[in-house]
Short mmCIF file of C-alpha atoms and ligand atoms in Angstrom, two decimals:
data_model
loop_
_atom_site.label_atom_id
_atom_site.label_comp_id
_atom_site.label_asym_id
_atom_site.label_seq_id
_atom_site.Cartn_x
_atom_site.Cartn_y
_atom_site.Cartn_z
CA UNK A 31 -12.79 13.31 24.83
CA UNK A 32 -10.13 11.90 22.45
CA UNK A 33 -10.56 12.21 18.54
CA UNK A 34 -10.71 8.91 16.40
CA UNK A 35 -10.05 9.27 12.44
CA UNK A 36 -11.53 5.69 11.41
CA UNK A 37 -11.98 5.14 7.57
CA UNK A 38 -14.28 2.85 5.76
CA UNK A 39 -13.26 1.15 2.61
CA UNK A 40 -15.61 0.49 -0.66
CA UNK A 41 -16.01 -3.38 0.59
CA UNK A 42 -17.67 -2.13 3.98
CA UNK A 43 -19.34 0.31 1.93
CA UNK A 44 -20.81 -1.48 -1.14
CA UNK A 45 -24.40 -0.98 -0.35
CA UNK A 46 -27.30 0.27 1.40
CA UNK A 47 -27.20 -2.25 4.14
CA UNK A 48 -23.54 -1.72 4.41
CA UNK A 49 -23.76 1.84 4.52
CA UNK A 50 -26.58 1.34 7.73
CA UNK A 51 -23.56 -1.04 9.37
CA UNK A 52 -21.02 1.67 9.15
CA UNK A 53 -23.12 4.28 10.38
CA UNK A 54 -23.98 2.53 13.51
CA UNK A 55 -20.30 1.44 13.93
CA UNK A 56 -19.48 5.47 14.08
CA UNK A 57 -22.27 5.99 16.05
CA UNK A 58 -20.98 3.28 18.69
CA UNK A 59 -17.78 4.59 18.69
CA UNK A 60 -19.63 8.36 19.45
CA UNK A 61 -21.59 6.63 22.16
CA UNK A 62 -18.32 5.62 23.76
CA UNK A 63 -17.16 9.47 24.08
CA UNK A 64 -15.34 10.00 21.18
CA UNK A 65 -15.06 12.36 18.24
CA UNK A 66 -15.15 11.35 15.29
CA UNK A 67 -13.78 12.18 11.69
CA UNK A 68 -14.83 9.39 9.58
CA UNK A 69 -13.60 8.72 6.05
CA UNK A 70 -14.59 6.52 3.42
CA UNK A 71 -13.84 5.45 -0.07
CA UNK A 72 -16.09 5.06 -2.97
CA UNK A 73 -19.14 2.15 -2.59
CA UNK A 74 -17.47 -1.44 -3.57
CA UNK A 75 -16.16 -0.94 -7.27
CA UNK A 76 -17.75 2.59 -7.92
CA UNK A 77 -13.98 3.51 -9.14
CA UNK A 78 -13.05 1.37 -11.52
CA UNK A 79 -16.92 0.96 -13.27
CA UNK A 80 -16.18 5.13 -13.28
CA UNK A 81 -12.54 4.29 -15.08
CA UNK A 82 -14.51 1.78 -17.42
CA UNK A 83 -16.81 4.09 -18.44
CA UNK A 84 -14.65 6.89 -19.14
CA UNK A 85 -12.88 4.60 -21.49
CA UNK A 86 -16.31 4.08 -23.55
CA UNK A 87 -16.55 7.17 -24.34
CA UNK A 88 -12.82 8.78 -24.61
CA UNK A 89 -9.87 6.56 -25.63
CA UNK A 90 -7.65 8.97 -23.46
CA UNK A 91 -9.66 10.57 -21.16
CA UNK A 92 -8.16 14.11 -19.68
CA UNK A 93 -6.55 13.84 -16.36
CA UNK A 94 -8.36 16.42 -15.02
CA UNK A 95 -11.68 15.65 -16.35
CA UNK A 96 -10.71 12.02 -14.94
CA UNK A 97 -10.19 13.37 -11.52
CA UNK A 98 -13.30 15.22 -11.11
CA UNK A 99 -15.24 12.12 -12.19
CA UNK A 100 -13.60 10.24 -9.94
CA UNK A 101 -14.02 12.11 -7.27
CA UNK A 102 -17.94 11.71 -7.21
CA UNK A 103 -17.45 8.18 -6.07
CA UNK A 104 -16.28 9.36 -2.93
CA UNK A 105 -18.90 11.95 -2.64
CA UNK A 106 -21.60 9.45 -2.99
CA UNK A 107 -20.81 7.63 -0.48
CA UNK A 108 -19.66 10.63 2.20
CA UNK A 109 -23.28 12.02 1.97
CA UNK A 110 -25.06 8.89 2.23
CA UNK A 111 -23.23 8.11 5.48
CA UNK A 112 -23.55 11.41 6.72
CA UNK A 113 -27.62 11.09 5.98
CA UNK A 114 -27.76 7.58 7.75
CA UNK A 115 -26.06 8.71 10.68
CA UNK A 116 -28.68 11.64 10.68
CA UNK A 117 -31.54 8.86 10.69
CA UNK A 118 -30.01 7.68 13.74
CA UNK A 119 -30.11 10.65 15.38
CA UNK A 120 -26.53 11.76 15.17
CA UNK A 121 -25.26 15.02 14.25
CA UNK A 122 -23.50 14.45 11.29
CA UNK A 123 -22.30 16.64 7.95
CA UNK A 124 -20.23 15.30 5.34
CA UNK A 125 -17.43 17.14 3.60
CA UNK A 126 -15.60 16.86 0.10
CA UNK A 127 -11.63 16.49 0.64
CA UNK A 128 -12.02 20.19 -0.72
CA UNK A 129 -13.91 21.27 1.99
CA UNK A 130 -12.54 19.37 4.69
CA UNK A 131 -8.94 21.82 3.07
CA UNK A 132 -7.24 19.30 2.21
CA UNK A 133 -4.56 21.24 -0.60
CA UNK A 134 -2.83 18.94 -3.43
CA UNK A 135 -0.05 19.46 -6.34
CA UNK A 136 -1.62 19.55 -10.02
CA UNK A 137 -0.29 16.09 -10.51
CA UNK A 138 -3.56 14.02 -11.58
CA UNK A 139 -4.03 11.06 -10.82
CA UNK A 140 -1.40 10.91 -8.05
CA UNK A 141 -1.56 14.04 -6.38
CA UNK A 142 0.47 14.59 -3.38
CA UNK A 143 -0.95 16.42 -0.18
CA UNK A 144 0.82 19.71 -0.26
CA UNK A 145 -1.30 21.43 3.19
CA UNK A 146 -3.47 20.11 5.63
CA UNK A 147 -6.17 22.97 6.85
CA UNK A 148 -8.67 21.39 8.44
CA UNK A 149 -10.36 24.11 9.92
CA UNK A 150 -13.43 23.70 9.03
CA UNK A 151 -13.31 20.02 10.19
CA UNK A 152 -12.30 21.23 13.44
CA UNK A 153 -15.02 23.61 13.57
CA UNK A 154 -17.83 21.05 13.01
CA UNK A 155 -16.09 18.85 15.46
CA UNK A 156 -16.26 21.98 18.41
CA UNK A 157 -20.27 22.25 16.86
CA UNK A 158 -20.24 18.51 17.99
CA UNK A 159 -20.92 16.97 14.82
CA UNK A 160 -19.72 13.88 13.82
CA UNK A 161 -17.34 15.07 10.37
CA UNK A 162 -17.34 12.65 7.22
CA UNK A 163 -15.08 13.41 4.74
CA UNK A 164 -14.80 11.86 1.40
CA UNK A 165 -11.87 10.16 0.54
CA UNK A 166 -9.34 10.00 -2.18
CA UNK A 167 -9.39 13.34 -3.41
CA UNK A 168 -8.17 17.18 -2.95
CA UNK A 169 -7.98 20.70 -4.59
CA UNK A 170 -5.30 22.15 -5.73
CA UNK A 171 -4.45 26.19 -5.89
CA UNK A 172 -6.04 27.13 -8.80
CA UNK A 173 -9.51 24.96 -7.71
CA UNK A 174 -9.30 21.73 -9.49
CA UNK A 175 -9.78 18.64 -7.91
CA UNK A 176 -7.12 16.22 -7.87
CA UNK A 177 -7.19 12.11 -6.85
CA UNK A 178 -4.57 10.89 -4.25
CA UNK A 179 -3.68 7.52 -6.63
CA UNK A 180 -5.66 4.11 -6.30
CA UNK A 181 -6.17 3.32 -2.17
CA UNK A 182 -5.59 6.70 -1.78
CA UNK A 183 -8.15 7.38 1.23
CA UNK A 184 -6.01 5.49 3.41
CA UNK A 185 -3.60 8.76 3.10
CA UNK A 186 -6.58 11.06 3.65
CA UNK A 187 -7.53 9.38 6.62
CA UNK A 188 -3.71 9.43 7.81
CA UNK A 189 -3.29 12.89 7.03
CA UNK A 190 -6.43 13.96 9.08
CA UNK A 191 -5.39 12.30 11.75
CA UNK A 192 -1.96 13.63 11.72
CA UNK A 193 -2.94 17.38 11.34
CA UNK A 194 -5.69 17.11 13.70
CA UNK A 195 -3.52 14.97 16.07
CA UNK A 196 -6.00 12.34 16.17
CA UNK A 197 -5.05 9.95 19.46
CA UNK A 198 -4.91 6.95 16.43
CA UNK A 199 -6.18 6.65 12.80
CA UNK A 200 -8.74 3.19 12.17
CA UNK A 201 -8.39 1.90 9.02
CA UNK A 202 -11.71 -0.85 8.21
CA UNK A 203 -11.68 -3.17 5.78
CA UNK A 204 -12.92 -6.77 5.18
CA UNK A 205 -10.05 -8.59 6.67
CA UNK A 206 -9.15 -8.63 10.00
CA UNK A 207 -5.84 -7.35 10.25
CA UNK A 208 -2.38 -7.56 8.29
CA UNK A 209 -1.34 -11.45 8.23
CA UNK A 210 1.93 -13.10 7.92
CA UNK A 211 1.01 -14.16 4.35
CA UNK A 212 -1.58 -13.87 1.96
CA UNK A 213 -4.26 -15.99 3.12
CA UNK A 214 -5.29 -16.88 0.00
CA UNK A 215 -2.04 -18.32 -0.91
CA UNK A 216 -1.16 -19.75 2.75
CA UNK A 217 -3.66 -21.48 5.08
CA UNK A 218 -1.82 -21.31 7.91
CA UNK A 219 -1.52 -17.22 7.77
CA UNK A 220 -1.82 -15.54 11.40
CA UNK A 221 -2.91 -12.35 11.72
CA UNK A 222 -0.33 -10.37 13.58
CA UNK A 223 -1.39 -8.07 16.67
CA UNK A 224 1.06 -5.31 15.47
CA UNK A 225 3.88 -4.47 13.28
CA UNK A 226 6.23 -1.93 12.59
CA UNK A 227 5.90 1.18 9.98
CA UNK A 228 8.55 -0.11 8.04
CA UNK A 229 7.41 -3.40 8.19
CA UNK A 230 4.18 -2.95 6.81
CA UNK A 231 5.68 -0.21 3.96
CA UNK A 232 7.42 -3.71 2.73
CA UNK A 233 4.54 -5.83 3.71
CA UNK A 234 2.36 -3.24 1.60
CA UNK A 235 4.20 -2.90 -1.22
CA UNK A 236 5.47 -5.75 -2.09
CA UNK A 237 1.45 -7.54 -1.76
CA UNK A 238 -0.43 -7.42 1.86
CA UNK A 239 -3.34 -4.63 0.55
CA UNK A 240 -3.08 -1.09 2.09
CA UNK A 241 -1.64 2.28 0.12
CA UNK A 242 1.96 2.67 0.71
CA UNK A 243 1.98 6.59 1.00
CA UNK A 244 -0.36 6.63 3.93
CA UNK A 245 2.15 4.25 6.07
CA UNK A 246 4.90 6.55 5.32
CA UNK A 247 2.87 9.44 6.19
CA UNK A 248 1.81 7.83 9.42
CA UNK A 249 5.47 6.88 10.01
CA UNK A 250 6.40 10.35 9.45
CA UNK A 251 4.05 12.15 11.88
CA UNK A 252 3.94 9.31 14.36
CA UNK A 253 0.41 8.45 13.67
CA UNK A 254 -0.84 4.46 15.06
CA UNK A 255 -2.95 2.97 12.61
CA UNK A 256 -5.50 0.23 13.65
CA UNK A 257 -6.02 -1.93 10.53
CA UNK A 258 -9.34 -4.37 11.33
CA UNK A 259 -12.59 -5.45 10.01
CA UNK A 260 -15.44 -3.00 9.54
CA UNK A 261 -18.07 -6.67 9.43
CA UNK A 262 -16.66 -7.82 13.06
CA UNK A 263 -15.30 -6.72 16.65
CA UNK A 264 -12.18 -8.77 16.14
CA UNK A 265 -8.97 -6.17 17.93
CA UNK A 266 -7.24 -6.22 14.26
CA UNK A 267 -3.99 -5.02 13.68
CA UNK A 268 -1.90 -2.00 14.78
CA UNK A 269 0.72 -0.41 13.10
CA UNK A 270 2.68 1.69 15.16
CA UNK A 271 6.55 2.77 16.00
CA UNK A 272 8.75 0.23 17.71
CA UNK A 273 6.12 -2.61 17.80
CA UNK A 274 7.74 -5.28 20.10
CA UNK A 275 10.04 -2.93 21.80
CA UNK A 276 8.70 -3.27 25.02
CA UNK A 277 9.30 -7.30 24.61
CA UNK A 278 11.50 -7.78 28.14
CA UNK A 279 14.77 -8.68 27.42
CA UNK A 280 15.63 -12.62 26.77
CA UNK A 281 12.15 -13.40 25.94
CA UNK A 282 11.75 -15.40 23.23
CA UNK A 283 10.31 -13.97 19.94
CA UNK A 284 9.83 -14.73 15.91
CA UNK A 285 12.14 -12.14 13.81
CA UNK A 286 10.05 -12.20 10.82
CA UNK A 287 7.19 -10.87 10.77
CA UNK A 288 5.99 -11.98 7.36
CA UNK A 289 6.14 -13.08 3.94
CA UNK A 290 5.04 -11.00 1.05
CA UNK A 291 4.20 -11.87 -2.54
CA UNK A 292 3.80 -9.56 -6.04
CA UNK A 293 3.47 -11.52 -8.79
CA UNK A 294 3.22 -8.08 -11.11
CA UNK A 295 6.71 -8.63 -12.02
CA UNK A 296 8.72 -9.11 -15.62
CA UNK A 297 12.70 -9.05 -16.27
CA UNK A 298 14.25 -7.69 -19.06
CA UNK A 299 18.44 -8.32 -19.93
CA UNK A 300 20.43 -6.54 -22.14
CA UNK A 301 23.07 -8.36 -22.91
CA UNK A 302 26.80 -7.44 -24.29
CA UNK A 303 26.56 -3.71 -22.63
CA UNK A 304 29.82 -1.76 -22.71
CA UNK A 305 31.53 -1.67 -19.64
CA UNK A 306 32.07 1.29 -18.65
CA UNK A 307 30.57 4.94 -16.91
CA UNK A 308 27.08 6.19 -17.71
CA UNK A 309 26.01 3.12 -18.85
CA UNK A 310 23.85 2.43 -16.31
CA UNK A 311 22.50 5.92 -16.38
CA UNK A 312 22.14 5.79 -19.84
CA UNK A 313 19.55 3.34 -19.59
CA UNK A 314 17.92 3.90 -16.01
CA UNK A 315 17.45 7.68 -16.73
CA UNK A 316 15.05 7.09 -19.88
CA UNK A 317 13.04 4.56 -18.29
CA UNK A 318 12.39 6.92 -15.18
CA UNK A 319 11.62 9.79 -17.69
CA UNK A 320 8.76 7.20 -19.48
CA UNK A 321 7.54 7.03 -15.79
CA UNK A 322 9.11 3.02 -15.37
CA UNK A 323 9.99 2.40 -12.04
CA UNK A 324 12.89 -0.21 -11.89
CA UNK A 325 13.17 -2.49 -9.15
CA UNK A 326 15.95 -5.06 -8.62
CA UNK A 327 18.97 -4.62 -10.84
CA UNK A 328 21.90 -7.31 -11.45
CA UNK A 329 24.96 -6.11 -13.00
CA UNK A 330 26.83 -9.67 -14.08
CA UNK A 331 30.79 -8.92 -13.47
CA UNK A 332 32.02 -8.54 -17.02
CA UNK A 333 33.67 -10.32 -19.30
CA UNK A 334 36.15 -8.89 -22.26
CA UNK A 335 34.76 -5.19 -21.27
CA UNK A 336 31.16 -5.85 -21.40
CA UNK A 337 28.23 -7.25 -19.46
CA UNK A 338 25.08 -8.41 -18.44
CA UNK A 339 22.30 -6.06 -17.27
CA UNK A 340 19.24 -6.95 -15.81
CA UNK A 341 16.64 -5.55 -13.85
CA UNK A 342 12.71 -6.24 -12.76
CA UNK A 343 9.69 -3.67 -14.20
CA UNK A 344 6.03 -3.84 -12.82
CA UNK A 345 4.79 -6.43 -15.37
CA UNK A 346 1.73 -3.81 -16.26
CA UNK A 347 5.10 -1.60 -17.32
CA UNK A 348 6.99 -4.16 -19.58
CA UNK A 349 5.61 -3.26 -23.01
CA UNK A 350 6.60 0.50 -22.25
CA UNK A 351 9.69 -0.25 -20.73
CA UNK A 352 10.75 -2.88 -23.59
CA UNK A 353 10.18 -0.49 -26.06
CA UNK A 354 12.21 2.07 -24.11
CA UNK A 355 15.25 -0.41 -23.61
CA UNK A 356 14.96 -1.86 -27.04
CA UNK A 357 15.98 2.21 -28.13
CA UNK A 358 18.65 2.81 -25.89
CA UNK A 359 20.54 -0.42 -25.74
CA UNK A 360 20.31 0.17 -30.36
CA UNK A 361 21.95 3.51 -29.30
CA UNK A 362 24.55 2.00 -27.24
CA UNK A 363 25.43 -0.19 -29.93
CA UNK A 364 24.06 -3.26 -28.05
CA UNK A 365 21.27 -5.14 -29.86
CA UNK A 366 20.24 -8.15 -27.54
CA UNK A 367 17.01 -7.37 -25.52
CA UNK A 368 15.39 -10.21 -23.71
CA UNK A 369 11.93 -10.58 -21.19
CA UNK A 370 10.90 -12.55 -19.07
CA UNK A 371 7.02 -12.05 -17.23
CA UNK A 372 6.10 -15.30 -15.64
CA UNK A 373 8.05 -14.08 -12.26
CA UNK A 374 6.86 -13.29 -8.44
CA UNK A 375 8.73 -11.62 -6.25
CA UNK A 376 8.73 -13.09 -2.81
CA UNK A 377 9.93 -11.53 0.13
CA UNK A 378 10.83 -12.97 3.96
CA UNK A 379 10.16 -9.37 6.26
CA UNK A 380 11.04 -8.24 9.78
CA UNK A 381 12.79 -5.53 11.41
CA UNK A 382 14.54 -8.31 13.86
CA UNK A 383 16.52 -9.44 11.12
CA UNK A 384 19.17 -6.61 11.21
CA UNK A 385 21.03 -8.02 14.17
CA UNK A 386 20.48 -11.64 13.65
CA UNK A 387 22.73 -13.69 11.19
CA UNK A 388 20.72 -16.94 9.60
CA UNK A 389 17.74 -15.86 8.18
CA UNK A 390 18.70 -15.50 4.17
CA UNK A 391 20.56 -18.72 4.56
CA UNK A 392 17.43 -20.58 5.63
CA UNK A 393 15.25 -19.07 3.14
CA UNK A 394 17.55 -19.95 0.57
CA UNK A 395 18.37 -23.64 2.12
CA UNK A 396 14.06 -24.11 2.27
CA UNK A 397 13.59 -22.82 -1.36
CA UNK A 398 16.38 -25.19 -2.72
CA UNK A 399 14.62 -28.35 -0.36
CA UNK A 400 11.78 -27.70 -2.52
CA UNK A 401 13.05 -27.16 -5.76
CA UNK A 402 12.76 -23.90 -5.92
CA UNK A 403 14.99 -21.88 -8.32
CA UNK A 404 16.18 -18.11 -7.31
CA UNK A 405 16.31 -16.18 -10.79
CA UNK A 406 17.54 -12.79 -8.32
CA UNK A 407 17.98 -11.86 -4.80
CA UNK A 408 18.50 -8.67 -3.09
CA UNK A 409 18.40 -7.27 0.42
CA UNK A 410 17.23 -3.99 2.49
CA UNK A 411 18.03 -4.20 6.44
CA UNK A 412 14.79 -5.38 7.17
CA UNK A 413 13.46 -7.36 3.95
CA UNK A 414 14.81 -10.37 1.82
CA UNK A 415 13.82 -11.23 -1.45
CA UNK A 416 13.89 -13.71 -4.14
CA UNK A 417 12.68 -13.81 -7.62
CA UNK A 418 11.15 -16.90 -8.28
CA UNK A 419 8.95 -18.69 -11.32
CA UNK A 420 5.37 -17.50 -10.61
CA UNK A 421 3.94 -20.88 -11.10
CA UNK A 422 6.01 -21.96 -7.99
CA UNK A 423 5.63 -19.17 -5.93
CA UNK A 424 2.33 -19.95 -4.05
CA UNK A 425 4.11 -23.54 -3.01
CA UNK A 426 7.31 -21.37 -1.65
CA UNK A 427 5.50 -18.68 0.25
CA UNK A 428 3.77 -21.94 2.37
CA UNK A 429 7.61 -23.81 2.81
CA UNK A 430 8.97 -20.47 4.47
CA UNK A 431 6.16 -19.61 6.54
CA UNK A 432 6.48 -23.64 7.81
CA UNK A 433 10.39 -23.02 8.26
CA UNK A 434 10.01 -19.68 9.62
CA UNK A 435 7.38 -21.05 12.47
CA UNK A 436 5.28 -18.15 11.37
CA UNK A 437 1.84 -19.55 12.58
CA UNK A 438 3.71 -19.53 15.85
CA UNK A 439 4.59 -15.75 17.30
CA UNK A 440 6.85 -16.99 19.95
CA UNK A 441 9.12 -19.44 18.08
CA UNK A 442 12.70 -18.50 17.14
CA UNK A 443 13.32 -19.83 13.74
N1 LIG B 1000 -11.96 4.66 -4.45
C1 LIG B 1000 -10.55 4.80 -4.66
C2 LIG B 1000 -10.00 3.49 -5.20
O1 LIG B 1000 -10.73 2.54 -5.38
C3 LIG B 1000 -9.83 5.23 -3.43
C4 LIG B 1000 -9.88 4.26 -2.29
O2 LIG B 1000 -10.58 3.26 -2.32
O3 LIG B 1000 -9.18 4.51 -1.30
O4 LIG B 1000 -8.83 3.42 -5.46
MG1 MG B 1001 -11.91 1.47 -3.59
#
């Protein structure tokens, strides 16, 4: 008998008929031999109606009394699985992430998974029972339960699988898989058949919908995770270690595996900066203590002993980080701040660029064919990226997937 860890997200969950699906879908996959761990997120938009009303009636809610609340979305729907899977005539007991021993920091909000003992998940398993644990949530040391961060039952999911060395973790959803683009945005989107850890960490972050942590987390303990649709029987997507490696030698293959789009995204320049050392950390080291995460940052060559320095916030982060910047660069004796928010970042992706020369040259040779104007670039081994005007970006992301051949698996660029 080999384990499964297959989580459910709110979409597949969002009501009672739903629920009914998802239990049978557990209960198929119990009738095939399996074990199961199942765990799900909170019913379709239970979370954020809980964040709304929290904001009625506190203007700053505490973080702990947050958690707590938002914890019962997951609980809601962990026991009403766990009683329709009953009604089928499975053994079944649901669990809180407390119970099922999962252990967390004190860090609201965003806790981070400090200890995996999943005993007693273990023990209901050996009691046959099919386990379903609630998602999203944990307990720290002194007994206060702590949230993972939005999307955060992906991680549990990941993390049970890990620590109970699950043969593969199942991630449903309403899509059918990771694409090569946002469909939304590009017809012509594929849905790939696998991709890489550190493929889909890019993908995932920088648009394509899945929670970043629990790719690294699968990355790290060598989890596969099966990314598919909870409303079909469609094979999905797997995310796994070396996808392609097995590809015989010769054969013919697309490097990229796709395109990904955030259009949260502002710049902000300050202009005139001194140049010369701690500059840079004068001004980076504030914004991380305000809790800004910076993303690309241009340093312009300077000119007469100053420069140019600009850099990318989240564009849910610019007011904060403006007012931050606006301080320090008065400090440094600089006074020019500018913005910018209309941006997108947009991102060619594939760990078979690093030995193949070509590919930023044709991105850049496609986006200048159709007008397109690059406000930044930068460049990891496997990922790179242009910041573009917003309003073109949708227009862009379908000109690269054409030049790419992305609706095409086989095709060499
Ligand atoms: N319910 C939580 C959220 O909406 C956690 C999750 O869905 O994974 O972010
Ligand atoms: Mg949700």
């Amino acid at each position: 008998m080999s384990l499964v860890v297959q989580k459910y997200g709110g979409s597949s969950l969002a009501d009672a008929a739903k629920i009914r699906n998802v239990a049978q879908r557990i209960g198929r996959t119990r009738d095939a031999g399996n074990d199961v761990v199942s765990v799900v997120s909170a019913m379709g938009d239970t979370t954020d109606e809980l964040i709304e009303l929290a904001g009625q009636v506190s203007g700053r809610p505490e973080p702990r009394e947050m958690d707590l609340l938002l914890s019962t979305g997951e609980l809601v729907s962990c026991t009403l699985i766990a009683m329709a899977l009953r009604t089928l005539g499975y053994e079944a007991i649901s669990l809180s992430g407390a119970q099922a021993g999962i252990r967390t920091d004190t860090s609201y909000g965003r806790a981070r998974i400090a200890l995996m003992q999943p005993e007693r998940v273990a023990r209901e398993l050996e009691q046959g029972r099919i386990v379903i644990v609630a998602g999203f949530q944990g307990i720290t040391d002194d007994l206060d339960i702590t949230t993972l961060g939005r999307g955060g039952s992906d991680t549990t999911a990941v993390a049970l699988a890990a620590s109970l060395e699950a043969a593969r973790c199942e991630v449903y959803t309403d899509v059918e898989g990771i694409y090569t683009a946002d469909p939304r945005l590009v017809p012509k989107a594929r849905k790939l058949d696998e991709v890489d850890y550190e493929e889909m960490l890019e993908l995932a972050s920088y648009g394509a919908k899945m929670n970043a942590r629990s790719i690294e987390m699968g990355m790290f303990y060598k989890v596969p995770i099966l990314v598919a649709s909870s409303f079909s029987d469609a094979p999905g997507t797997l995310i796994h270690e070396g996808a392609d490696m097995n590809t015989t030698v010769g054969e013919i293959r697309n490097r990229i595996r796709g395109i990904a789009v955030d259009t949260n995204v502002a710049k902000i320049t300050v202009r005139g900066v001194v140049d010369r050392p701690g500059i840079a950390a004068g001004l980076f080291e504030p914004l991380s203590a305000a809790d800004v995460s910076v993303d690309v940052i241009v340093q312009n060559a300077s000119v007469d002993g100053t420069t140019d320095m600009t850099f990318t916030v989240k564009r849910t982060d610019l007011g904060r980080a403006l007012e931050v910047t606006r301080l320090v660069a008065r400090q440094l004796g600089n006074g020019e701040v500018a913005s910018a928010d209309s941006l997108a970042k947009l991102s060619i992706v594939g760990t078979g660029m690093q030995d193949a020369p070509g590919y930023a040259s044709t991105m850049f040779r496609t986006l200048a064919d159709n007008g397109i104007n690059i406000d930044m670039i930068t460049t990891s081994e496997i990922r790179i990226t242009c910041i573009v005007d917003e309003a073109q970006v949708g227009m862009a992301a379908r000109a690269l997937h054409d030049s790419f051949h992305l609706d095409s698996p086989t095709q060499v660029p």
